[in-house]
């Protein structure tokens, strides 16, 4: 899962050449799948199980429905405005309030940092312990992991669509291994099908509802990423026709895999065992009755979470750099290394925030923070679709049925609300991050005002 949103109200000079359109339907579908796959399903399955119990599959089904609703809004907007700016662009066009646009962009940046921090925590947990044992404190390993990503980011990360395809296939391989183990278990009669209908919350009514909503809100972390594909609009061939198919297929494929992985996990492993592990899918491999090398699967999982973390922290630093260049953040945050041409101040800034996050949060809380921030953004995007119906364009594009963005906004707000039984520290963590952003905004406005008076 990555964050490539950019400041939305900056016009591209007419003399600048456009980006080269190289992405066709197949590569874009793989790009979408690759963006969604990663830390969420590998690391938070156990935490979701701890909230809902053996009916682990249900939150992923609901999360899939919510993702489809919001994906439909993104498809309409990217077809209408095929530009590489995402939610910040749509918020600016719909509401025309620069401060609100900044908040949306900063929330997206922070969601990338909390996602990278969750990946760092996942890296330092049971997957790594399977390879090396419990030699070092997990928090220290997570901090070193973030620093290593920062060092790589400073050197410069050269990405290409072909590389993304390779990484996607490796991550997908790990999940297909889980599904293969599940198929073997079904054929041989292993597992406990009765667990699939068990709920952790006792009784029914409000407690059961909040438990399911809380599990769904956390599980939604696994679905985020499809929204970043709209940033490839200017590099996609015929985006009005290509994006609807790519996003819907990408979300459908990953959603189907997630639900099946959840079914297999609950079938083979008790939810209390999953809850207690920071590498829940490794527990599935161990319980599957298949002689698959545990260390090899742990290595695949480490690769998956590392890839997610690198993409997220890299894009967060580029977003910080972009906002500084547009004078939305202090200009000094846009400085680059002279030799490497990488955004050094932006990288240092997001690294400090990420270290703070991994030092004060665990996988569940950090993943929930990511989901909360993006659910707020998704609610805005769904409303923006309806507002921008008053802004016709002179080309044809996908138009989602009006009911879908309405339902998308409502479900996103419900999952972001206290009804989702979210711990208070998630709201505090998100509030602190936004307070930092507002502080930077205020400092920047003050500096600009002083300079204008001079």
PDB file of N, CA and C in Angstrom, residues 362-446:
ATOM      1  N   UNK A 362       1.784  -0.170  18.392  1.00  0.00           N
ATOM      2  CA  UNK A 362       1.965  -1.541  17.917  1.00  0.00           C
ATOM      3  C   UNK A 362       1.273  -1.698  16.557  1.00  0.00           C
ATOM      4  N   UNK A 363       1.357  -2.896  15.987  1.00  0.00           N
ATOM      5  CA  UNK A 363       0.802  -3.131  14.653  1.00  0.00           C
ATOM      6  C   UNK A 363      -0.677  -2.767  14.601  1.00  0.00           C
ATOM      7  N   UNK A 364      -1.437  -3.229  15.585  1.00  0.00           N
ATOM      8  CA  UNK A 364      -2.881  -2.995  15.564  1.00  0.00           C
ATOM      9  C   UNK A 364      -3.211  -1.511  15.594  1.00  0.00           C
ATOM     10  N   UNK A 365      -2.597  -0.771  16.531  1.00  0.00           N
ATOM     11  CA  UNK A 365      -2.889   0.651  16.642  1.00  0.00           C
ATOM     12  C   UNK A 365      -2.435   1.447  15.436  1.00  0.00           C
ATOM     13  N   UNK A 366      -1.275   1.108  14.882  1.00  0.00           N
ATOM     14  CA  UNK A 366      -0.756   1.831  13.725  1.00  0.00           C
ATOM     15  C   UNK A 366      -1.565   1.518  12.472  1.00  0.00           C
ATOM     16  N   UNK A 367      -1.955   0.242  12.312  1.00  0.00           N
ATOM     17  CA  UNK A 367      -2.801  -0.108  11.180  1.00  0.00           C
ATOM     18  C   UNK A 367      -4.154   0.551  11.279  1.00  0.00           C
ATOM     19  N   UNK A 368      -4.704   0.617  12.493  1.00  0.00           N
ATOM     20  CA  UNK A 368      -5.994   1.261  12.701  1.00  0.00           C
ATOM     21  C   UNK A 368      -5.899   2.761  12.438  1.00  0.00           C
ATOM     22  N   UNK A 369      -4.764   3.372  12.790  1.00  0.00           N
ATOM     23  CA  UNK A 369      -4.565   4.794  12.508  1.00  0.00           C
ATOM     24  C   UNK A 369      -4.566   5.053  11.004  1.00  0.00           C
ATOM     25  N   UNK A 370      -3.895   4.178  10.254  1.00  0.00           N
ATOM     26  CA  UNK A 370      -3.884   4.296   8.790  1.00  0.00           C
ATOM     27  C   UNK A 370      -5.296   4.216   8.242  1.00  0.00           C
ATOM     28  N   UNK A 371      -6.043   3.210   8.692  1.00  0.00           N
ATOM     29  CA  UNK A 371      -7.411   3.033   8.205  1.00  0.00           C
ATOM     30  C   UNK A 371      -8.278   4.230   8.578  1.00  0.00           C
ATOM     31  N   UNK A 372      -8.156   4.731   9.810  1.00  0.00           N
ATOM     32  CA  UNK A 372      -8.958   5.868  10.251  1.00  0.00           C
ATOM     33  C   UNK A 372      -8.707   7.099   9.381  1.00  0.00           C
ATOM     34  N   UNK A 373      -7.438   7.417   9.159  1.00  0.00           N
ATOM     35  CA  UNK A 373      -7.107   8.598   8.352  1.00  0.00           C
ATOM     36  C   UNK A 373      -7.661   8.476   6.936  1.00  0.00           C
ATOM     37  N   UNK A 374      -7.514   7.309   6.332  1.00  0.00           N
ATOM     38  CA  UNK A 374      -7.978   7.146   4.959  1.00  0.00           C
ATOM     39  C   UNK A 374      -9.495   7.022   4.876  1.00  0.00           C
ATOM     40  N   UNK A 375     -10.129   6.485   5.893  1.00  0.00           N
ATOM     41  CA  UNK A 375     -11.600   6.456   5.894  1.00  0.00           C
ATOM     42  C   UNK A 375     -12.158   7.879   5.910  1.00  0.00           C
ATOM     43  N   UNK A 376     -11.507   8.776   6.648  1.00  0.00           N
ATOM     44  CA  UNK A 376     -11.911  10.191   6.633  1.00  0.00           C
ATOM     45  C   UNK A 376     -11.728  10.781   5.242  1.00  0.00           C
ATOM     46  N   UNK A 377     -10.599  10.477   4.613  1.00  0.00           N
ATOM     47  CA  UNK A 377     -10.345  10.963   3.254  1.00  0.00           C
ATOM     48  C   UNK A 377     -11.375  10.390   2.289  1.00  0.00           C
ATOM     49  N   UNK A 378     -11.681   9.107   2.423  1.00  0.00           N
ATOM     50  CA  UNK A 378     -12.639   8.461   1.523  1.00  0.00           C
ATOM     51  C   UNK A 378     -14.030   9.073   1.669  1.00  0.00           C
ATOM     52  N   UNK A 379     -14.412   9.436   2.888  1.00  0.00           N
ATOM     53  CA  UNK A 379     -15.706  10.089   3.079  1.00  0.00           C
ATOM     54  C   UNK A 379     -15.750  11.399   2.292  1.00  0.00           C
ATOM     55  N   UNK A 380     -14.656  12.162   2.326  1.00  0.00           N
ATOM     56  CA  UNK A 380     -14.583  13.428   1.578  1.00  0.00           C
ATOM     57  C   UNK A 380     -14.661  13.176   0.077  1.00  0.00           C
ATOM     58  N   UNK A 381     -13.951  12.150  -0.406  1.00  0.00           N
ATOM     59  CA  UNK A 381     -13.962  11.835  -1.841  1.00  0.00           C
ATOM     60  C   UNK A 381     -15.370  11.457  -2.295  1.00  0.00           C
ATOM     61  N   UNK A 382     -16.074  10.668  -1.497  1.00  0.00           N
ATOM     62  CA  UNK A 382     -17.441  10.278  -1.862  1.00  0.00           C
ATOM     63  C   UNK A 382     -18.375  11.477  -1.915  1.00  0.00           C
ATOM     64  N   UNK A 383     -18.211  12.414  -1.005  1.00  0.00           N
ATOM     65  CA  UNK A 383     -19.021  13.636  -1.047  1.00  0.00           C
ATOM     66  C   UNK A 383     -18.617  14.494  -2.239  1.00  0.00           C
ATOM     67  N   UNK A 384     -17.310  14.553  -2.521  1.00  0.00           N
ATOM     68  CA  UNK A 384     -16.819  15.366  -3.635  1.00  0.00           C
ATOM     69  C   UNK A 384     -17.421  14.919  -4.967  1.00  0.00           C
ATOM     70  N   UNK A 385     -17.635  13.613  -5.125  1.00  0.00           N
ATOM     71  CA  UNK A 385     -18.255  13.106  -6.358  1.00  0.00           C
ATOM     72  C   UNK A 385     -19.610  13.775  -6.577  1.00  0.00           C
ATOM     73  N   UNK A 386     -20.391  13.839  -5.525  1.00  0.00           N
ATOM     74  CA  UNK A 386     -21.735  14.413  -5.640  1.00  0.00           C
ATOM     75  C   UNK A 386     -21.671  15.914  -5.881  1.00  0.00           C
ATOM     76  N   UNK A 387     -20.779  16.610  -5.202  1.00  0.00           N
ATOM     77  CA  UNK A 387     -20.637  18.065  -5.387  1.00  0.00           C
ATOM     78  C   UNK A 387     -20.197  18.382  -6.813  1.00  0.00           C
ATOM     79  N   UNK A 388     -19.263  17.593  -7.342  1.00  0.00           N
ATOM     80  CA  UNK A 388     -18.694  17.874  -8.668  1.00  0.00           C
ATOM     81  C   UNK A 388     -19.604  17.442  -9.812  1.00  0.00           C
ATOM     82  N   UNK A 389     -20.757  16.854  -9.501  1.00  0.00           N
ATOM     83  CA  UNK A 389     -21.732  16.602 -10.561  1.00  0.00           C
ATOM     84  C   UNK A 389     -22.187  17.924 -11.189  1.00  0.00           C
ATOM     85  N   UNK A 390     -22.003  19.030 -10.473  1.00  0.00           N
ATOM     86  CA  UNK A 390     -22.362  20.352 -10.997  1.00  0.00           C
ATOM     87  C   UNK A 390     -21.281  20.929 -11.914  1.00  0.00           C
ATOM     88  N   UNK A 391     -20.194  20.175 -12.090  1.00  0.00           N
ATOM     89  CA  UNK A 391     -19.069  20.640 -12.910  1.00  0.00           C
ATOM     90  C   UNK A 391     -18.893  19.696 -14.102  1.00  0.00           C
ATOM     91  N   UNK A 392     -19.697  19.882 -15.161  1.00  0.00           N
ATOM     92  CA  UNK A 392     -19.598  18.974 -16.311  1.00  0.00           C
ATOM     93  C   UNK A 392     -18.292  19.178 -17.083  1.00  0.00           C
ATOM     94  N   UNK A 393     -17.830  18.121 -17.707  1.00  0.00           N
ATOM     95  CA  UNK A 393     -16.636  18.194 -18.557  1.00  0.00           C
ATOM     96  C   UNK A 393     -17.030  17.812 -19.976  1.00  0.00           C
ATOM     97  N   UNK A 394     -16.141  18.135 -20.928  1.00  0.00           N
ATOM     98  CA  UNK A 394     -16.494  17.960 -22.339  1.00  0.00           C
ATOM     99  C   UNK A 394     -16.051  16.617 -22.903  1.00  0.00           C
ATOM    100  N   UNK A 395     -15.845  15.619 -22.057  1.00  0.00           N
ATOM    101  CA  UNK A 395     -15.515  14.281 -22.549  1.00  0.00           C
ATOM    102  C   UNK A 395     -16.320  13.251 -21.757  1.00  0.00           C
ATOM    103  N   UNK A 396     -16.500  12.087 -22.343  1.00  0.00           N
ATOM    104  CA  UNK A 396     -17.260  11.027 -21.673  1.00  0.00           C
ATOM    105  C   UNK A 396     -16.396  10.351 -20.615  1.00  0.00           C
ATOM    106  N   UNK A 397     -17.036   9.899 -19.559  1.00  0.00           N
ATOM    107  CA  UNK A 397     -16.324   9.210 -18.488  1.00  0.00           C
ATOM    108  C   UNK A 397     -17.306   8.360 -17.707  1.00  0.00           C
ATOM    109  N   UNK A 398     -16.761   7.453 -16.902  1.00  0.00           N
ATOM    110  CA  UNK A 398     -17.593   6.584 -16.068  1.00  0.00           C
ATOM    111  C   UNK A 398     -18.374   7.430 -15.066  1.00  0.00           C
ATOM    112  N   UNK A 399     -19.648   7.118 -14.879  1.00  0.00           N
ATOM    113  CA  UNK A 399     -20.476   7.790 -13.879  1.00  0.00           C
ATOM    114  C   UNK A 399     -21.080   6.729 -12.967  1.00  0.00           C
ATOM    115  N   UNK A 400     -20.718   6.777 -11.704  1.00  0.00           N
ATOM    116  CA  UNK A 400     -21.226   5.792 -10.757  1.00  0.00           C
ATOM    117  C   UNK A 400     -22.654   6.130 -10.352  1.00  0.00           C
ATOM    118  N   UNK A 401     -23.490   5.129 -10.118  1.00  0.00           N
ATOM    119  CA  UNK A 401     -24.841   5.410  -9.625  1.00  0.00           C
ATOM    120  C   UNK A 401     -24.784   6.246  -8.344  1.00  0.00           C
ATOM    121  N   UNK A 402     -25.655   7.219  -8.217  1.00  0.00           N
ATOM    122  CA  UNK A 402     -25.618   8.157  -7.096  1.00  0.00           C
ATOM    123  C   UNK A 402     -25.657   7.468  -5.748  1.00  0.00           C
ATOM    124  N   UNK A 403     -26.358   6.351  -5.664  1.00  0.00           N
ATOM    125  CA  UNK A 403     -26.474   5.650  -4.380  1.00  0.00           C
ATOM    126  C   UNK A 403     -25.119   5.180  -3.855  1.00  0.00           C
ATOM    127  N   UNK A 404     -24.177   4.864  -4.751  1.00  0.00           N
ATOM    128  CA  UNK A 404     -22.903   4.299  -4.305  1.00  0.00           C
ATOM    129  C   UNK A 404     -22.055   5.294  -3.521  1.00  0.00           C
ATOM    130  N   UNK A 405     -21.809   6.528  -4.023  1.00  0.00           N
ATOM    131  CA  UNK A 405     -21.053   7.462  -3.186  1.00  0.00           C
ATOM    132  C   UNK A 405     -21.765   7.847  -1.896  1.00  0.00           C
ATOM    133  N   UNK A 406     -23.103   7.875  -1.933  1.00  0.00           N
ATOM    134  CA  UNK A 406     -23.849   8.155  -0.698  1.00  0.00           C
ATOM    135  C   UNK A 406     -23.570   7.057   0.328  1.00  0.00           C
ATOM    136  N   UNK A 407     -23.709   5.806  -0.099  1.00  0.00           N
ATOM    137  CA  UNK A 407     -23.412   4.686   0.791  1.00  0.00           C
ATOM    138  C   UNK A 407     -21.938   4.655   1.178  1.00  0.00           C
ATOM    139  N   UNK A 408     -21.064   5.011   0.230  1.00  0.00           N
ATOM    140  CA  UNK A 408     -19.637   5.033   0.511  1.00  0.00           C
ATOM    141  C   UNK A 408     -19.287   6.033   1.597  1.00  0.00           C
ATOM    142  N   UNK A 409     -19.867   7.231   1.519  1.00  0.00           N
ATOM    143  CA  UNK A 409     -19.610   8.252   2.543  1.00  0.00           C
ATOM    144  C   UNK A 409     -20.143   7.813   3.900  1.00  0.00           C
ATOM    145  N   UNK A 410     -21.352   7.248   3.914  1.00  0.00           N
ATOM    146  CA  UNK A 410     -21.959   6.826   5.180  1.00  0.00           C
ATOM    147  C   UNK A 410     -21.143   5.709   5.825  1.00  0.00           C
ATOM    148  N   UNK A 411     -20.789   4.697   5.056  1.00  0.00           N
ATOM    149  CA  UNK A 411     -20.040   3.565   5.625  1.00  0.00           C
ATOM    150  C   UNK A 411     -18.645   3.987   6.076  1.00  0.00           C
ATOM    151  N   UNK A 412     -17.993   4.878   5.311  1.00  0.00           N
ATOM    152  CA  UNK A 412     -16.672   5.355   5.708  1.00  0.00           C
ATOM    153  C   UNK A 412     -16.750   6.118   7.030  1.00  0.00           C
ATOM    154  N   UNK A 413     -17.768   6.964   7.172  1.00  0.00           N
ATOM    155  CA  UNK A 413     -17.918   7.729   8.404  1.00  0.00           C
ATOM    156  C   UNK A 413     -18.248   6.818   9.593  1.00  0.00           C
ATOM    157  N   UNK A 414     -19.073   5.800   9.361  1.00  0.00           N
ATOM    158  CA  UNK A 414     -19.394   4.863  10.442  1.00  0.00           C
ATOM    159  C   UNK A 414     -18.143   4.140  10.911  1.00  0.00           C
ATOM    160  N   UNK A 415     -17.333   3.667   9.969  1.00  0.00           N
ATOM    161  CA  UNK A 415     -16.116   2.944  10.324  1.00  0.00           C
ATOM    162  C   UNK A 415     -15.069   3.858  10.950  1.00  0.00           C
ATOM    163  N   UNK A 416     -15.141   5.159  10.660  1.00  0.00           N
ATOM    164  CA  UNK A 416     -14.207   6.109  11.271  1.00  0.00           C
ATOM    165  C   UNK A 416     -14.695   6.606  12.634  1.00  0.00           C
ATOM    166  N   UNK A 417     -15.933   6.309  12.980  1.00  0.00           N
ATOM    167  CA  UNK A 417     -16.552   6.844  14.196  1.00  0.00           C
ATOM    168  C   UNK A 417     -16.260   5.948  15.399  1.00  0.00           C
ATOM    169  N   UNK A 418     -16.582   6.431  16.603  1.00  0.00           N
ATOM    170  CA  UNK A 418     -16.422   5.596  17.799  1.00  0.00           C
ATOM    171  C   UNK A 418     -17.269   4.330  17.800  1.00  0.00           C
ATOM    172  N   UNK A 419     -18.259   4.236  16.903  1.00  0.00           N
ATOM    173  CA  UNK A 419     -19.040   3.001  16.802  1.00  0.00           C
ATOM    174  C   UNK A 419     -18.166   1.807  16.461  1.00  0.00           C
ATOM    175  N   UNK A 420     -17.025   2.069  15.857  1.00  0.00           N
ATOM    176  CA  UNK A 420     -16.112   0.991  15.468  1.00  0.00           C
ATOM    177  C   UNK A 420     -15.260   0.494  16.624  1.00  0.00           C
ATOM    178  N   UNK A 421     -15.571   0.945  17.829  1.00  0.00           N
ATOM    179  CA  UNK A 421     -14.889   0.435  19.018  1.00  0.00           C
ATOM    180  C   UNK A 421     -13.377   0.593  18.896  1.00  0.00           C
ATOM    181  N   UNK A 422     -12.983   1.763  18.416  1.00  0.00           N
ATOM    182  CA  UNK A 422     -11.559   2.052  18.183  1.00  0.00           C
ATOM    183  C   UNK A 422     -10.940   2.585  19.472  1.00  0.00           C
ATOM    184  N   UNK A 423      -9.771   2.116  19.850  1.00  0.00           N
ATOM    185  CA  UNK A 423      -9.124   2.622  21.069  1.00  0.00           C
ATOM    186  C   UNK A 423      -8.849   4.119  20.981  1.00  0.00           C
ATOM    187  N   UNK A 424      -8.876   4.790  22.117  1.00  0.00           N
ATOM    188  CA  UNK A 424      -8.678   6.240  22.148  1.00  0.00           C
ATOM    189  C   UNK A 424      -7.309   6.644  21.621  1.00  0.00           C
ATOM    190  N   UNK A 425      -6.309   5.766  21.794  1.00  0.00           N
ATOM    191  CA  UNK A 425      -4.954   6.155  21.365  1.00  0.00           C
ATOM    192  C   UNK A 425      -4.868   6.337  19.850  1.00  0.00           C
ATOM    193  N   UNK A 426      -5.763   5.705  19.093  1.00  0.00           N
ATOM    194  CA  UNK A 426      -5.768   5.901  17.640  1.00  0.00           C
ATOM    195  C   UNK A 426      -6.169   7.334  17.304  1.00  0.00           C
ATOM    196  N   UNK A 427      -7.221   7.829  17.955  1.00  0.00           N
ATOM    197  CA  UNK A 427      -7.658   9.201  17.727  1.00  0.00           C
ATOM    198  C   UNK A 427      -6.607  10.194  18.217  1.00  0.00           C
ATOM    199  N   UNK A 428      -5.979   9.888  19.342  1.00  0.00           N
ATOM    200  CA  UNK A 428      -4.931  10.771  19.863  1.00  0.00           C
ATOM    201  C   UNK A 428      -3.758  10.827  18.900  1.00  0.00           C
ATOM    202  N   UNK A 429      -3.348   9.673  18.414  1.00  0.00           N
ATOM    203  CA  UNK A 429      -2.218   9.619  17.484  1.00  0.00           C
ATOM    204  C   UNK A 429      -2.523  10.401  16.207  1.00  0.00           C
ATOM    205  N   UNK A 430      -3.701  10.204  15.650  1.00  0.00           N
ATOM    206  CA  UNK A 430      -4.089  10.940  14.445  1.00  0.00           C
ATOM    207  C   UNK A 430      -4.185  12.432  14.728  1.00  0.00           C
ATOM    208  N   UNK A 431      -4.722  12.795  15.914  1.00  0.00           N
ATOM    209  CA  UNK A 431      -4.828  14.202  16.272  1.00  0.00           C
ATOM    210  C   UNK A 431      -3.483  14.874  16.412  1.00  0.00           C
ATOM    211  N   UNK A 432      -2.520  14.183  17.018  1.00  0.00           N
ATOM    212  CA  UNK A 432      -1.168  14.741  17.163  1.00  0.00           C
ATOM    213  C   UNK A 432      -0.534  14.962  15.796  1.00  0.00           C
ATOM    214  N   UNK A 433      -0.682  13.988  14.902  1.00  0.00           N
ATOM    215  CA  UNK A 433      -0.126  14.138  13.553  1.00  0.00           C
ATOM    216  C   UNK A 433      -0.733  15.347  12.837  1.00  0.00           C
ATOM    217  N   UNK A 434      -2.049  15.498  12.918  1.00  0.00           N
ATOM    218  CA  UNK A 434      -2.698  16.633  12.265  1.00  0.00           C
ATOM    219  C   UNK A 434      -2.313  17.947  12.933  1.00  0.00           C
ATOM    220  N   UNK A 435      -2.120  17.942  14.254  1.00  0.00           N
ATOM    221  CA  UNK A 435      -1.691  19.152  14.956  1.00  0.00           C
ATOM    222  C   UNK A 435      -0.308  19.595  14.460  1.00  0.00           C
ATOM    223  N   UNK A 436       0.564  18.627  14.216  1.00  0.00           N
ATOM    224  CA  UNK A 436       1.882  18.949  13.664  1.00  0.00           C
ATOM    225  C   UNK A 436       1.724  19.607  12.293  1.00  0.00           C
ATOM    226  N   UNK A 437       0.839  19.051  11.481  1.00  0.00           N
ATOM    227  CA  UNK A 437       0.605  19.625  10.155  1.00  0.00           C
ATOM    228  C   UNK A 437       0.043  21.033  10.228  1.00  0.00           C
ATOM    229  N   UNK A 438      -0.945  21.240  11.109  1.00  0.00           N
ATOM    230  CA  UNK A 438      -1.542  22.579  11.253  1.00  0.00           C
ATOM    231  C   UNK A 438      -0.493  23.564  11.756  1.00  0.00           C
ATOM    232  N   UNK A 439       0.382  23.104  12.663  1.00  0.00           N
ATOM    233  CA  UNK A 439       1.454  23.971  13.142  1.00  0.00           C
ATOM    234  C   UNK A 439       2.390  24.400  12.024  1.00  0.00           C
ATOM    235  N   UNK A 440       2.767  23.463  11.185  1.00  0.00           N
ATOM    236  CA  UNK A 440       3.624  23.788  10.047  1.00  0.00           C
ATOM    237  C   UNK A 440       2.917  24.751   9.086  1.00  0.00           C
ATOM    238  N   UNK A 441       1.623  24.508   8.864  1.00  0.00           N
ATOM    239  CA  UNK A 441       0.829  25.398   8.010  1.00  0.00           C
ATOM    240  C   UNK A 441       0.857  26.827   8.562  1.00  0.00           C
ATOM    241  N   UNK A 442       0.629  26.955   9.888  1.00  0.00           N
ATOM    242  CA  UNK A 442       0.585  28.278  10.513  1.00  0.00           C
ATOM    243  C   UNK A 442       1.945  28.979  10.426  1.00  0.00           C
ATOM    244  N   UNK A 443       3.017  28.228  10.686  1.00  0.00           N
ATOM    245  CA  UNK A 443       4.358  28.812  10.584  1.00  0.00           C
ATOM    246  C   UNK A 443       4.622  29.298   9.166  1.00  0.00           C
ATOM    247  N   UNK A 444       4.246  28.477   8.199  1.00  0.00           N
ATOM    248  CA  UNK A 444       4.464  28.840   6.802  1.00  0.00           C
ATOM    249  C   UNK A 444       3.677  30.101   6.428  1.00  0.00           C
ATOM    250  N   UNK A 445       2.409  30.183   6.853  1.00  0.00           N
ATOM    251  CA  UNK A 445       1.588  31.360   6.560  1.00  0.00           C
ATOM    252  C   UNK A 445       2.188  32.610   7.189  1.00  0.00           C
ATOM    253  N   UNK A 446       2.708  32.479   8.417  1.00  0.00           N
ATOM    254  CA  UNK A 446       3.318  33.616   9.103  1.00  0.00           C
ATOM    255  C   UNK A 446       4.563  34.092   8.362  1.00  0.00           C
TER     256      UNK A 446
END
